[in-house]
CSV table of C-alpha atoms in Angstrom, one decimal:
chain,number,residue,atom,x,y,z
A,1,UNK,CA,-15.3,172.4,29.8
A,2,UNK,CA,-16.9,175.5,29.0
A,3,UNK,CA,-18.7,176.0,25.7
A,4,UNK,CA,-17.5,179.5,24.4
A,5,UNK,CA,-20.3,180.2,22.2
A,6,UNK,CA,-23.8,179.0,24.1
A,7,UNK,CA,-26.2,180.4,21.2
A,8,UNK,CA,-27.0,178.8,18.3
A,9,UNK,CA,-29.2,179.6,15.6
A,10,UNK,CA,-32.4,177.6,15.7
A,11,UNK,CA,-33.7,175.9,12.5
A,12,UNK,CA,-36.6,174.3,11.0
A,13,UNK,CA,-35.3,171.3,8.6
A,14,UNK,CA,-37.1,171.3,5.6
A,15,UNK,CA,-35.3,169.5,3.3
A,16,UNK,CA,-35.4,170.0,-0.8
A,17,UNK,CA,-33.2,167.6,-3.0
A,18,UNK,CA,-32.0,169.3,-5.9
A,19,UNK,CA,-30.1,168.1,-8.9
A,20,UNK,CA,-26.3,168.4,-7.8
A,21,UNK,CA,-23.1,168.7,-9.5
A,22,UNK,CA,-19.8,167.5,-7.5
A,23,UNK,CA,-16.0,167.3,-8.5
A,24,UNK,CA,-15.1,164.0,-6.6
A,25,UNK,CA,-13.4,164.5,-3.4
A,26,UNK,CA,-10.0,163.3,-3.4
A,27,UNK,CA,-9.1,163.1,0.1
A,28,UNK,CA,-7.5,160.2,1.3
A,29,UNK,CA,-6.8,161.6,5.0
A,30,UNK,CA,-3.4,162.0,6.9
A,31,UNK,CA,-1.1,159.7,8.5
A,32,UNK,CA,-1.3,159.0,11.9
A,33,UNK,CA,-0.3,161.4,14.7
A,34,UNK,CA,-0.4,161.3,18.6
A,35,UNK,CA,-2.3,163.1,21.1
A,36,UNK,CA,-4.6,162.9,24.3
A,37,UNK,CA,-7.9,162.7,24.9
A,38,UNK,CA,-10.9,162.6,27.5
A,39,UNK,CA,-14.4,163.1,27.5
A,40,UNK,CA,-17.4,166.3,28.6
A,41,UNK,CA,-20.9,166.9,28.5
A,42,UNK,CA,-22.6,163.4,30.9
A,43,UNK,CA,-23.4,159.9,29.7
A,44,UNK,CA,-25.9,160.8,27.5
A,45,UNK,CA,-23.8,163.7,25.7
A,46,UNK,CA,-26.4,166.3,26.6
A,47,UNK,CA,-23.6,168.6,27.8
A,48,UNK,CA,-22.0,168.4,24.4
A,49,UNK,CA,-25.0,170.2,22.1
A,50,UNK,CA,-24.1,173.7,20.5
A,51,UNK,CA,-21.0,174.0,20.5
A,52,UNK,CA,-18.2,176.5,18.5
A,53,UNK,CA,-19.0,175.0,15.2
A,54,UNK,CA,-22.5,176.4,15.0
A,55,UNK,CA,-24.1,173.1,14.4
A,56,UNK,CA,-26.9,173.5,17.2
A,57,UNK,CA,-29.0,169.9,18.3
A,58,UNK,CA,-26.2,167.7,16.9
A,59,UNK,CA,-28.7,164.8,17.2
A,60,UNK,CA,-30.8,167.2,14.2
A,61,UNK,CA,-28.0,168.1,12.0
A,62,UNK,CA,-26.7,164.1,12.0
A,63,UNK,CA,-23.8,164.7,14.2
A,64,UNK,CA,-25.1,162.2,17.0
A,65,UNK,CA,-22.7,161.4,19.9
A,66,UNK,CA,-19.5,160.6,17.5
A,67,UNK,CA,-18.2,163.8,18.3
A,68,UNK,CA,-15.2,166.1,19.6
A,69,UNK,CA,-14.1,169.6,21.0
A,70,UNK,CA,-10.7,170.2,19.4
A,71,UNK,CA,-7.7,172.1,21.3
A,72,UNK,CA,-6.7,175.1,19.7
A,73,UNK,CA,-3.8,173.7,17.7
A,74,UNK,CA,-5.8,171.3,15.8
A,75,UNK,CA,-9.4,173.3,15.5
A,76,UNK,CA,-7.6,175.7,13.6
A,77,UNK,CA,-9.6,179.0,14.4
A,78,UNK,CA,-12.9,176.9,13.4
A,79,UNK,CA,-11.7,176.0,10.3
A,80,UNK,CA,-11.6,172.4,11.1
A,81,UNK,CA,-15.1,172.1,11.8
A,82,UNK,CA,-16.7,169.2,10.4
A,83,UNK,CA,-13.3,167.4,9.4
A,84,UNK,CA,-13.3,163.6,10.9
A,85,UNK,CA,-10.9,161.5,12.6
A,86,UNK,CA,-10.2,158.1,13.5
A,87,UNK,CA,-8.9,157.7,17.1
A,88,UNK,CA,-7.4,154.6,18.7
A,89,UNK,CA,-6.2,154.4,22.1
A,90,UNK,CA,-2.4,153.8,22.7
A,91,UNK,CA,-2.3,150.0,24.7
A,92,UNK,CA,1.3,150.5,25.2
A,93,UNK,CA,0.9,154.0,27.2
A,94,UNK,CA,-2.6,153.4,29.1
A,95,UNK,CA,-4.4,150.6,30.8
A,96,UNK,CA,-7.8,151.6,30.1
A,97,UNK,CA,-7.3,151.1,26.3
A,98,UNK,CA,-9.9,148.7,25.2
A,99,UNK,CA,-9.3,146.0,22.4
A,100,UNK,CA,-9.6,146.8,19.5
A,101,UNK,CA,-11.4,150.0,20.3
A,102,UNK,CA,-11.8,152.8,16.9
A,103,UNK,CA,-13.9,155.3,16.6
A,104,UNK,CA,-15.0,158.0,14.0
A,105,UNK,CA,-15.5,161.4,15.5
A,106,UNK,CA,-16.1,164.6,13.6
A,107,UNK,CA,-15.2,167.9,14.7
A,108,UNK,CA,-17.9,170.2,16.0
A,109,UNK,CA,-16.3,171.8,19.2
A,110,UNK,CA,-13.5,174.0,20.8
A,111,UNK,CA,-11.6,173.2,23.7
A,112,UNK,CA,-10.2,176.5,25.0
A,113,UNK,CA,-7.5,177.5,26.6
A,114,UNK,CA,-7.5,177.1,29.8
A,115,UNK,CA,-9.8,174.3,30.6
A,116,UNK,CA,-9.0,172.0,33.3
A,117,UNK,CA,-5.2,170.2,33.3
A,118,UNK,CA,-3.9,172.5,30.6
A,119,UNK,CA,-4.5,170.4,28.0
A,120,UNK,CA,-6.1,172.0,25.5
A,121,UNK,CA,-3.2,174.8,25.6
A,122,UNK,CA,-1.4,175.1,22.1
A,123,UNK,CA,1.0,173.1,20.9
A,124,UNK,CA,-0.9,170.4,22.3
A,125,UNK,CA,-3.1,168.1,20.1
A,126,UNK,CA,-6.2,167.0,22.3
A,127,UNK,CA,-9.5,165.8,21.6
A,128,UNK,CA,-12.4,166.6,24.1
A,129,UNK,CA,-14.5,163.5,23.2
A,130,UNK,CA,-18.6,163.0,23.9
A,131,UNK,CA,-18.6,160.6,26.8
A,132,UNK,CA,-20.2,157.7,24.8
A,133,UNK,CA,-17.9,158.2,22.3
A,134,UNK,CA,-14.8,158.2,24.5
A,135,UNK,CA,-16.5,154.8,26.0
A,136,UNK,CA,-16.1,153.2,22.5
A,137,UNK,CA,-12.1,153.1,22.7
A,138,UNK,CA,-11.7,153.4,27.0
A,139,UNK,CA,-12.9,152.9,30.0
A,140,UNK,CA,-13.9,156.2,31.6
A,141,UNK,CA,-11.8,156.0,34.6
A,142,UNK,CA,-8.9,156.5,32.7
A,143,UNK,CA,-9.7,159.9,32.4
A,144,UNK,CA,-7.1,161.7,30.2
A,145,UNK,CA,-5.9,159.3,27.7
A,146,UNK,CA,-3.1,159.2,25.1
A,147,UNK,CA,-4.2,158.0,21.5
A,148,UNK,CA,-2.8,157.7,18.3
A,149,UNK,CA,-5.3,159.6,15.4
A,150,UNK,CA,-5.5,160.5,11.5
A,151,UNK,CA,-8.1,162.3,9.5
A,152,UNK,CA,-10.2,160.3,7.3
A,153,UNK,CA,-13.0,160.9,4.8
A,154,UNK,CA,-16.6,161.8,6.1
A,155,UNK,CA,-18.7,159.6,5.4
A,156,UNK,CA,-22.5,161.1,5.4
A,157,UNK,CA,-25.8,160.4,4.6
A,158,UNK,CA,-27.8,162.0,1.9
A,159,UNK,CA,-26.7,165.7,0.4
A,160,UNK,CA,-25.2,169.1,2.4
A,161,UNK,CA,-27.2,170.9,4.1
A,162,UNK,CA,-27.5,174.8,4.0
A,163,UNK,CA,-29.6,176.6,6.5
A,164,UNK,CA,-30.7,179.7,5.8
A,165,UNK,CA,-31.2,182.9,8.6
A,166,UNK,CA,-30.5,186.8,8.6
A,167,UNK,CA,-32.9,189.4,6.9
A,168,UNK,CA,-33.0,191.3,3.8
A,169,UNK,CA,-29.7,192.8,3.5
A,170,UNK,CA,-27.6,189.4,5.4
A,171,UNK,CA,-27.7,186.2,5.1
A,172,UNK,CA,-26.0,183.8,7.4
A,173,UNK,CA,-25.5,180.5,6.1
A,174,UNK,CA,-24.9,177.2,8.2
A,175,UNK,CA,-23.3,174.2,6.4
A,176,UNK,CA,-23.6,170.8,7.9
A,177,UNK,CA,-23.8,166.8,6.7
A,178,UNK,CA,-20.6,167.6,4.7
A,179,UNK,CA,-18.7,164.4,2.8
A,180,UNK,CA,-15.1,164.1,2.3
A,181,UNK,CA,-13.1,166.2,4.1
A,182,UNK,CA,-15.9,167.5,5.5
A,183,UNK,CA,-14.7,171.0,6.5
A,184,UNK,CA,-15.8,173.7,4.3
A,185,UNK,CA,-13.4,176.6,3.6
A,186,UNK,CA,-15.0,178.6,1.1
A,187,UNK,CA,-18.5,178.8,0.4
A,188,UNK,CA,-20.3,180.9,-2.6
A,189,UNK,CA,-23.6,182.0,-3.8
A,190,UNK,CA,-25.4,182.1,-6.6
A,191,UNK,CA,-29.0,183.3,-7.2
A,192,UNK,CA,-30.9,183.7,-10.4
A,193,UNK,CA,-29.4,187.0,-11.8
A,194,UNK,CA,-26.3,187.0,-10.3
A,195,UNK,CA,-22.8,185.4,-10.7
A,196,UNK,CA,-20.8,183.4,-7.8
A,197,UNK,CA,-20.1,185.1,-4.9
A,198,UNK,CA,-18.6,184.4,-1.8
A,199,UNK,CA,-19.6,184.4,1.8
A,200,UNK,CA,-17.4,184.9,4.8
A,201,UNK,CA,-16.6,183.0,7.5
A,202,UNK,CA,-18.3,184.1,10.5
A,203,UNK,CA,-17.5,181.6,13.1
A,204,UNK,CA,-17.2,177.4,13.2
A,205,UNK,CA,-19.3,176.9,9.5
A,206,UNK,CA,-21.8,179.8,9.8
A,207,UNK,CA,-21.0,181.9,6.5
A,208,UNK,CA,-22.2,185.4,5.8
A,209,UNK,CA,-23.4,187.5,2.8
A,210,UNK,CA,-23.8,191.0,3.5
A,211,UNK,CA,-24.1,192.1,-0.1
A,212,UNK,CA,-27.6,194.0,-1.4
A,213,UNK,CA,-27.9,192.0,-4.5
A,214,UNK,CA,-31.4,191.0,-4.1
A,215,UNK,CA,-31.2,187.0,-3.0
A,216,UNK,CA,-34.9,187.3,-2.3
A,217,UNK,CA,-37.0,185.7,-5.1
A,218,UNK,CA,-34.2,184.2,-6.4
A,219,UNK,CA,-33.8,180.5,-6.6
A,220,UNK,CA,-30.6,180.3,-5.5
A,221,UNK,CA,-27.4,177.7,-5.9
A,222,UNK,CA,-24.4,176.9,-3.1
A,223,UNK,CA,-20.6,176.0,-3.8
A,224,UNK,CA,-18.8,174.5,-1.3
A,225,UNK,CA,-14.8,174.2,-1.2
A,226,UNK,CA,-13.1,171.7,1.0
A,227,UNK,CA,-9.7,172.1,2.0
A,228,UNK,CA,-8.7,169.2,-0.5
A,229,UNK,CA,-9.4,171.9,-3.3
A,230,UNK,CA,-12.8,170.0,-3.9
A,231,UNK,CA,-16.1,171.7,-4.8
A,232,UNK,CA,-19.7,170.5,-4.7
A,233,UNK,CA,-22.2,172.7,-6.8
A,234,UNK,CA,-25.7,172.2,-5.4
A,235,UNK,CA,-27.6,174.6,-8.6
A,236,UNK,CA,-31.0,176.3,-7.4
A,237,UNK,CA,-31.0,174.3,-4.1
A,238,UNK,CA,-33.7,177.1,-2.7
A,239,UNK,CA,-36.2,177.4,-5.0
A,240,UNK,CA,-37.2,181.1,-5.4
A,241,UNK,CA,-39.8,181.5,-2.3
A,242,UNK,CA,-37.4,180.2,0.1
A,243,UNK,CA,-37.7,181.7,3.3
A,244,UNK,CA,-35.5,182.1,6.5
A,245,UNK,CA,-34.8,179.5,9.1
A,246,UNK,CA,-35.3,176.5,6.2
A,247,UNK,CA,-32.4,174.1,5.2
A,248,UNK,CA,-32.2,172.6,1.5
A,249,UNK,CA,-30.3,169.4,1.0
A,250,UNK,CA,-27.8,170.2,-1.8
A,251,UNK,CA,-25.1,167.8,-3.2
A,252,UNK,CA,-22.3,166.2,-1.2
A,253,UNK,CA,-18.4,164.9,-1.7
């Protein structure tokens, strides 16, 4: 399938743990639904890197191969990204099902319209799974598969993680290794001198700040709302010579 957005923006990781403040997550998931699923991107998921989402080398950012291109009706103009899923394959509408087989996948993708058999085309609910993920819950000759699937906390390892690129007078902010629901809706910043102040979306979870308000020198703090209503504060997360193209690990659900 084709990826619709084939540059990403590269980053250094430098990661800086900073005292954290979090308003527990109280997401619990969804009840189970039914879709269809297959798989992209080779054996070794190599085809599956960069992505809608933003989230570049998804071996970097944590992602790994546990993860899926959403059709349109479920990726929710990008809004989904990050959010994780359990899928199961349905035994009593395929034969490739294998026992037992569950996976976790989290969202980093887009499945457009158009792509081969139609089914990523809205109303339809479809997940375009990394091969080696797919492999977990059916054999790969089963090709398209139907599946039963529900949203589930993200479980992560260690704190958020906010890249930081642009120049000056923009920022562009990219969000990954988010807990709980996982898919970040609003995000806010904070530096020394200033109040809260939000970023826009740009596309999949790369938020902007366009405001002249003087960031640089600034140690500066991130809020992140989930679509549970949940907020993580990660306060002065960049200490005041931050530079571009560094991430800081902040707090988490």
């Amino acid at each position: 399938m084709a990826i619709p957005w084939s540059s990403v923006v590269l980053v250094t990781l430098v990661s800086l743990m900073a005292c954290a403040e979090a308003k527990g997550s109280s997401f619990m998931g969804s009840d189970w639904g039914r879709a269809h699923a297959t798989f992209y991107g080779g054996a070794d998921a190599s085809g599956t890197q960069g992505g809608a989402c933003g989230y570049g080398n998804l071996y970097s950012t944590g992602y790994g191969t546990n993860t899926a291109a959403l059709s349109s009706s479920l990726f929710n103009s990008g809004l989904s990204c990050g959010a994780c899923y359990e899928l199961t394959c349905d035994p009593s509408c395929s034969q490739y099902c294998l026992p037992g087989g569950s996976a976790i996948i989290t969202a980093t993708n887009f499945c457009p319209t158009g792509s081969n058999g139609g089914w990523c085309n809205p109303p339809k609910q479809h997940f375009d799974l990394a091969q080696p993920v797919f492999s977990k819950i059916a054999r790969t000759v089963g090709g398209v598969i139907p599946i039963n699937y529900r949203r589930v906390p993200c479980s992560k390892s260690g704190g958020m993680r906010f890249t930081v690129n642009g120049n000056p007078y923009f920022l562009l902010v990219l969000v990954t290794n988010v807990g709980g629901a996982g898919d970040v809706q609003q995000l806010y910043i904070k530096g020394a001198s200033t109040g809260w102040l939000p970023l826009k979306r740009n596309w999949g979870q790369m938020w902007q700040f366009t405001g002249n308000s003087g960031m640089h020198g600034q140690a500066i703090s991130f809020k992140a709302v989930t679509s549970d209503g949940a907020e993580a504060i990660s306060p002065n997360v960049a200490p005041a010579n931050w530079g571009f193209g560094q991430t800081f690990e902040g707090s988490n659900f």
